[in-house]
JSON list of C-alpha atoms in Angstrom, two decimals:
[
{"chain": "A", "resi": 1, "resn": "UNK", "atom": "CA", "xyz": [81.53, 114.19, 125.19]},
{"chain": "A", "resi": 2, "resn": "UNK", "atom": "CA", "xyz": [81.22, 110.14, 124.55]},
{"chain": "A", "resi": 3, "resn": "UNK", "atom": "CA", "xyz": [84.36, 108.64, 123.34]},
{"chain": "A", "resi": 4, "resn": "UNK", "atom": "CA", "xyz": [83.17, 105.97, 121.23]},
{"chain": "A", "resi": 5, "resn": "UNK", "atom": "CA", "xyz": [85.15, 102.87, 120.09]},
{"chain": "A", "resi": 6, "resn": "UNK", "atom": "CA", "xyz": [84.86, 99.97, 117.97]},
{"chain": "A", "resi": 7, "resn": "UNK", "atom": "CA", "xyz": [87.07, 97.46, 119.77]},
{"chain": "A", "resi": 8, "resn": "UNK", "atom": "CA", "xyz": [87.75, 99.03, 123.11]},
{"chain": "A", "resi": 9, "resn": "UNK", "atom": "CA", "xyz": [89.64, 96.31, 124.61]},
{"chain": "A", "resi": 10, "resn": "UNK", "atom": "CA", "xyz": [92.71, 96.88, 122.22]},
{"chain": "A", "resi": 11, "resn": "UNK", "atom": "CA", "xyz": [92.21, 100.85, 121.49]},
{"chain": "A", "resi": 12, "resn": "UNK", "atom": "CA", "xyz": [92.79, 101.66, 125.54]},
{"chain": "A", "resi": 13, "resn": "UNK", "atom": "CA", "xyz": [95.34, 99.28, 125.82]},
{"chain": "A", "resi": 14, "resn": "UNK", "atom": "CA", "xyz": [98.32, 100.38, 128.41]},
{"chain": "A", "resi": 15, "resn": "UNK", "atom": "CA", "xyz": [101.56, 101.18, 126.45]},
{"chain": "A", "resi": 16, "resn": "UNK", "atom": "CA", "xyz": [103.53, 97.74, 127.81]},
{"chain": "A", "resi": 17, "resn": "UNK", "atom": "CA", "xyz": [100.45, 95.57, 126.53]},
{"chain": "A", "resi": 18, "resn": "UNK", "atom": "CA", "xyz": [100.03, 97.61, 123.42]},
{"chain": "A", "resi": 19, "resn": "UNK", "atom": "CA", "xyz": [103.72, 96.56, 122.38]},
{"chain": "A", "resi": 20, "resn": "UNK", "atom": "CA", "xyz": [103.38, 92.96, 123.32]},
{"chain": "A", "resi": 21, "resn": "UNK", "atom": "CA", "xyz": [100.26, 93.11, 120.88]},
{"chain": "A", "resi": 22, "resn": "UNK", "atom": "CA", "xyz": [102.41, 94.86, 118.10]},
{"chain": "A", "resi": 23, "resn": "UNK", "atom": "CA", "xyz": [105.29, 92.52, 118.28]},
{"chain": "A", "resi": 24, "resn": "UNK", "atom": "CA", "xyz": [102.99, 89.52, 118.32]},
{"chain": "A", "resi": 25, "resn": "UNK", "atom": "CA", "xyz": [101.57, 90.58, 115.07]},
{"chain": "A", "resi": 26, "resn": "UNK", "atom": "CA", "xyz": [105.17, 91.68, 113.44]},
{"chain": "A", "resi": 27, "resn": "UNK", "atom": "CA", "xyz": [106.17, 88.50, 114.07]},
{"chain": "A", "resi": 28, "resn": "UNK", "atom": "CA", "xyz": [103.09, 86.77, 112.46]},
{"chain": "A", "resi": 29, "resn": "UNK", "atom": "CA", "xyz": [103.93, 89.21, 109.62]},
{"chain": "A", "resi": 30, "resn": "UNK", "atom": "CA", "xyz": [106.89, 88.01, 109.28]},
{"chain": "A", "resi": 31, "resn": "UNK", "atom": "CA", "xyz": [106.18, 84.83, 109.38]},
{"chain": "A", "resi": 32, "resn": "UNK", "atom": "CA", "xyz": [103.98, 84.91, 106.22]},
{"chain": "A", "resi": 33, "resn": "UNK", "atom": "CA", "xyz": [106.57, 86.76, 104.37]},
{"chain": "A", "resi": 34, "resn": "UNK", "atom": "CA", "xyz": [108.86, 84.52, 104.74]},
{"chain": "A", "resi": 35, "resn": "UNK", "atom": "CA", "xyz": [106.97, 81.68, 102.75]},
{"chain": "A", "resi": 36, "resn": "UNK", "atom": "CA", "xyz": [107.22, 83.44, 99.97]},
{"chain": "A", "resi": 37, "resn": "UNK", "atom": "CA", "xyz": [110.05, 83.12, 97.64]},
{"chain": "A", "resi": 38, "resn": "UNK", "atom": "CA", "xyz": [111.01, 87.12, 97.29]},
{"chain": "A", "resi": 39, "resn": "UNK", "atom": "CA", "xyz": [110.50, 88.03, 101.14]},
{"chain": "A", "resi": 40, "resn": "UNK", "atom": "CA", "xyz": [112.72, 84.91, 102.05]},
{"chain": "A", "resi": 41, "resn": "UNK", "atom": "CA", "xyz": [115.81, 85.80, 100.36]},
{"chain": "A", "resi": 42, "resn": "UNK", "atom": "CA", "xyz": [115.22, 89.92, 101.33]},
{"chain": "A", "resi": 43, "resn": "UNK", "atom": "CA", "xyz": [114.55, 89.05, 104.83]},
{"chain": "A", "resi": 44, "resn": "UNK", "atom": "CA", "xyz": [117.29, 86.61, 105.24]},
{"chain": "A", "resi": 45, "resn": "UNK", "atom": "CA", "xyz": [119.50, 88.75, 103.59]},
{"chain": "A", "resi": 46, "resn": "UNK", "atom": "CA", "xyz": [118.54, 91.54, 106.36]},
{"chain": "A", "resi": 47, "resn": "UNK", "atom": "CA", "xyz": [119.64, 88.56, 108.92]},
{"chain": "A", "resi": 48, "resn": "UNK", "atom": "CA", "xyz": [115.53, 88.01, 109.58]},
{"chain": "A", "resi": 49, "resn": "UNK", "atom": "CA", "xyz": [115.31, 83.80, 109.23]},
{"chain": "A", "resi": 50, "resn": "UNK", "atom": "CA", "xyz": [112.14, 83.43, 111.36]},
{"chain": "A", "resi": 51, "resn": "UNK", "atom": "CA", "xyz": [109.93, 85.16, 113.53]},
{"chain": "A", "resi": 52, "resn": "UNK", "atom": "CA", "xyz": [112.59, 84.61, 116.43]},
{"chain": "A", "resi": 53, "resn": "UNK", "atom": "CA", "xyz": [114.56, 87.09, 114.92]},
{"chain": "A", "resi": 54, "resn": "UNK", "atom": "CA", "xyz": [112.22, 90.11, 115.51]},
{"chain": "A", "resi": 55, "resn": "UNK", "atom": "CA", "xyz": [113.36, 90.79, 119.45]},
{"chain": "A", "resi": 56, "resn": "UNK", "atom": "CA", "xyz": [111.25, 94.52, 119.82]},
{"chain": "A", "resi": 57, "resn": "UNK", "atom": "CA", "xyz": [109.51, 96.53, 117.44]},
{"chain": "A", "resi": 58, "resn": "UNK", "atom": "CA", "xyz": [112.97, 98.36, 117.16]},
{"chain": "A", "resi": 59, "resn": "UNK", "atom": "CA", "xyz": [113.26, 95.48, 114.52]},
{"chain": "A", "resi": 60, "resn": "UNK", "atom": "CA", "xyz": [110.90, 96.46, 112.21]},
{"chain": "A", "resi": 61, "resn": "UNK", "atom": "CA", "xyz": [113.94, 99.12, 111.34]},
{"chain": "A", "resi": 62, "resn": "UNK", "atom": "CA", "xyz": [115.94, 96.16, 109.96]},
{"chain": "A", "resi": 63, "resn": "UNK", "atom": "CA", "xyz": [112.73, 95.25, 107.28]},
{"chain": "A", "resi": 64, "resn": "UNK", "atom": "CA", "xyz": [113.23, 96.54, 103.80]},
{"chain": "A", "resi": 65, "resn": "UNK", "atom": "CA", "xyz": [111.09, 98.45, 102.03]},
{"chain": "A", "resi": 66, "resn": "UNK", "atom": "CA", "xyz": [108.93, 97.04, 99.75]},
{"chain": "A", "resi": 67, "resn": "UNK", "atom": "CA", "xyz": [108.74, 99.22, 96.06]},
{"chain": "A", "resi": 68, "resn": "UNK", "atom": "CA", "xyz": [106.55, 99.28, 93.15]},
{"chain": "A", "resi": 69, "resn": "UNK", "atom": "CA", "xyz": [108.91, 97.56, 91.31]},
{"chain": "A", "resi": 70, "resn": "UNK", "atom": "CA", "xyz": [109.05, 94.78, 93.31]},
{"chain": "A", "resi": 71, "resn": "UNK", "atom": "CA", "xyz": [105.68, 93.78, 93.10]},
{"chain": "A", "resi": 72, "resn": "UNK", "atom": "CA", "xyz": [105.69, 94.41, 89.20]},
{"chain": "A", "resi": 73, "resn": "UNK", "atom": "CA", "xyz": [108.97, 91.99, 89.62]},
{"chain": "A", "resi": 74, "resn": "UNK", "atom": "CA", "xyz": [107.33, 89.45, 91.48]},
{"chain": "A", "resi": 75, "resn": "UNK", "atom": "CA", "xyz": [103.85, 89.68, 89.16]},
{"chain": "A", "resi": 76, "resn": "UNK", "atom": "CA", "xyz": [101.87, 87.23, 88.96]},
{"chain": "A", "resi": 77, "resn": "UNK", "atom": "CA", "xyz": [102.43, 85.18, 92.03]},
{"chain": "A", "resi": 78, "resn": "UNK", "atom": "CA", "xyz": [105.70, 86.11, 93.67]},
{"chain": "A", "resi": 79, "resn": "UNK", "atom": "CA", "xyz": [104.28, 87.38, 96.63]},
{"chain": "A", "resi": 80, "resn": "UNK", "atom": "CA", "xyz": [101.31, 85.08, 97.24]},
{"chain": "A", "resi": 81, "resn": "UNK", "atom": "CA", "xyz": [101.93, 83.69, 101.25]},
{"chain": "A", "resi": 82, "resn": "UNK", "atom": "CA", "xyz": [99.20, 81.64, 100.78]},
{"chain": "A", "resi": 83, "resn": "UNK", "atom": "CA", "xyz": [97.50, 78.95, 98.63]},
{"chain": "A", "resi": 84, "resn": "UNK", "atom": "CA", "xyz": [95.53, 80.50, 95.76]},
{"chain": "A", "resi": 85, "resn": "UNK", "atom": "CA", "xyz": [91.92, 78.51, 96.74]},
{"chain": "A", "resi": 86, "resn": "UNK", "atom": "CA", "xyz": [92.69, 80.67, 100.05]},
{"chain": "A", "resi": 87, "resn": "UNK", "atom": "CA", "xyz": [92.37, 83.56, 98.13]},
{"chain": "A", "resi": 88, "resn": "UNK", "atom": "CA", "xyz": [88.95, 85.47, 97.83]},
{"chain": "A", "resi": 89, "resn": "UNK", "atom": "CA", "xyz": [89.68, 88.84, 96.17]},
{"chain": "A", "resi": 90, "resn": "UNK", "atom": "CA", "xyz": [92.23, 90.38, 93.81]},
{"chain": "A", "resi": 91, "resn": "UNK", "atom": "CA", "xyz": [92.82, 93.76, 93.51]},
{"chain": "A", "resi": 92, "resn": "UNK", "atom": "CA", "xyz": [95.25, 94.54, 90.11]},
{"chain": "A", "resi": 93, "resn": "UNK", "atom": "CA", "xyz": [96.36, 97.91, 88.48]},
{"chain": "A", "resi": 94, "resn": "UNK", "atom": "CA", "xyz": [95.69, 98.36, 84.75]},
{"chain": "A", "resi": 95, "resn": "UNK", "atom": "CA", "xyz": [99.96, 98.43, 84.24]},
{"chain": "A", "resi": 96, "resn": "UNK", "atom": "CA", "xyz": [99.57, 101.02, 81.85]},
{"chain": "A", "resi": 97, "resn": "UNK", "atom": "CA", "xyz": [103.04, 102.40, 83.18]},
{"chain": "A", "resi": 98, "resn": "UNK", "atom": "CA", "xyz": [104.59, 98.26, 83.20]},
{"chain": "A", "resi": 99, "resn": "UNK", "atom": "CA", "xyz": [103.85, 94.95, 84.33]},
{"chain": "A", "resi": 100, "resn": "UNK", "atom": "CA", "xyz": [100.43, 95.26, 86.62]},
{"chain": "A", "resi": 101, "resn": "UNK", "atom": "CA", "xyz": [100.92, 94.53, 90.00]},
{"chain": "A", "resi": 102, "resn": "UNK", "atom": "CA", "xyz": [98.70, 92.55, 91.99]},
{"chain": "A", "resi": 103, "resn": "UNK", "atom": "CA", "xyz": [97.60, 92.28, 95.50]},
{"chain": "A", "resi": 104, "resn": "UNK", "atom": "CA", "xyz": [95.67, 89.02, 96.55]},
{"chain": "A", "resi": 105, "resn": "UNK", "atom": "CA", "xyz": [93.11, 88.78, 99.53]},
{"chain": "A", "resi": 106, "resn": "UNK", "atom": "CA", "xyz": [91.79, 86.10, 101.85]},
{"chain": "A", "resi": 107, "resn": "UNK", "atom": "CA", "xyz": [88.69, 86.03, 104.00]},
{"chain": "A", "resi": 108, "resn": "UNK", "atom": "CA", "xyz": [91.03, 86.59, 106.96]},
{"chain": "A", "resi": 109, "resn": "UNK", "atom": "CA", "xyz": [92.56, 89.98, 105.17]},
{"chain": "A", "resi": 110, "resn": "UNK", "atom": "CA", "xyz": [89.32, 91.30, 104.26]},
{"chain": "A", "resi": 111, "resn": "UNK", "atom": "CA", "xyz": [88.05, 90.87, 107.74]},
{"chain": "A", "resi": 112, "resn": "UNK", "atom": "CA", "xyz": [91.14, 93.01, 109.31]},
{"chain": "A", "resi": 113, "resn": "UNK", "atom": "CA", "xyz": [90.38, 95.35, 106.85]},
{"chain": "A", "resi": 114, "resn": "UNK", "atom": "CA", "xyz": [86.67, 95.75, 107.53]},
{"chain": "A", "resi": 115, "resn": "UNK", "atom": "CA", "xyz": [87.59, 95.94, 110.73]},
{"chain": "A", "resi": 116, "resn": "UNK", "atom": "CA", "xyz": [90.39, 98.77, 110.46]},
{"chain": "A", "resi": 117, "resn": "UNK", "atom": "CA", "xyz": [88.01, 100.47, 108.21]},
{"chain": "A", "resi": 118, "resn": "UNK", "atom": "CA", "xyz": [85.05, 100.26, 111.01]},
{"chain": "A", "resi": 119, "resn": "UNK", "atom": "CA", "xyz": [87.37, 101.91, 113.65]},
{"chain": "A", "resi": 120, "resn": "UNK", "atom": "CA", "xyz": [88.50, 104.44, 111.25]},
{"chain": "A", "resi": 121, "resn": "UNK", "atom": "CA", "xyz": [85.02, 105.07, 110.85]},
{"chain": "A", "resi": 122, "resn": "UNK", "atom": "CA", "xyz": [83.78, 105.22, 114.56]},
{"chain": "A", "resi": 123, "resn": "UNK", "atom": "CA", "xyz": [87.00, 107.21, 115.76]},
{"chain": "A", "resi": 124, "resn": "UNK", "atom": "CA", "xyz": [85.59, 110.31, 113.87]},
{"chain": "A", "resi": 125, "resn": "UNK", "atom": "CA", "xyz": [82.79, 110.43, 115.94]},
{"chain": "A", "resi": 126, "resn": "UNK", "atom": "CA", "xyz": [80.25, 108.44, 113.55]},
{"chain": "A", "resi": 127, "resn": "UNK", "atom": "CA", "xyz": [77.31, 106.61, 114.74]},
{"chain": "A", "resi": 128, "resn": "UNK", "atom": "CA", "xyz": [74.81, 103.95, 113.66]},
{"chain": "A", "resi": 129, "resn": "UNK", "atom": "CA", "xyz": [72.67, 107.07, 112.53]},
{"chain": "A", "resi": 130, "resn": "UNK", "atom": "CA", "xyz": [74.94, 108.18, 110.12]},
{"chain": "A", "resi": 131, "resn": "UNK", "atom": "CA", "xyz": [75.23, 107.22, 106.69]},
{"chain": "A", "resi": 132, "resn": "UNK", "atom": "CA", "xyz": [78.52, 106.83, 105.18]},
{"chain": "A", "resi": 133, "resn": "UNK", "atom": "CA", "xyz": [79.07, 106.40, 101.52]},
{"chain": "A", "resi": 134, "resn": "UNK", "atom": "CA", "xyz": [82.74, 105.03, 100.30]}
]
């Protein structure tokens, strides 16, 4: 059987250079958080004041959790890490139950996503022969 994969470089990397990858991108994770107003003051308050501050992905234990309720609390804006011309697609809920909560998208996002999505996608064992409806 042919193991297929989408971006083959990262999806056999060795454990050692799979965590250096991970805590790379916590840390850029963490960096965008923290430009937003709500993140700042929960990450600070978890002693997380930069990027610096995330040693090992043993870390990622000290990050809060992130509820409903928070992003109703922070709706409209509150969580926005970026300027809004940056952003290219919103995704909202109806709020029938409260305040709607809203997610915002750049170009950048939507790539990963397409991307994650695509890997997803080829890890099952599809094939550019196969139709796939979402």
């Amino acid at each position: 059987m042919k193991i297929a994969y989408w971006d083959k470089a990262h999806e056999v990397l060795d454990r050692q250079s799979l965590r250096k990858v991970q805590l790379k991108r916590l840390r850029e994770t963490v960096e965008y958080a923290l430009k937003t107003p709500f993140y700042k003051s929960r990450l600070n308050r978890a002693g997380i004041k930069g990027a610096g501050d995330i040693k090992s992905a043993d870390d990622l234990q000290k990050i809060p959790f992130t509820t409903k309720d928070d992003l109703r609390e922070c709706y409209p804006k509150g969580l926005l890490a970026v300027k809004l011309e940056e952003v290219v697609r919103i995704h909202t809920s109806s709020g029938t139950t409260g305040t709607p909560t809203v997610i915002y998208h750049t170009k950048e996002d939507l790539d990963r996503w397409t991307d994650l999505v695509a890997r997803c996608i080829i890890s099952t064992g599809a094939s550019d022969s196969d139709i796939f409806q979402n």
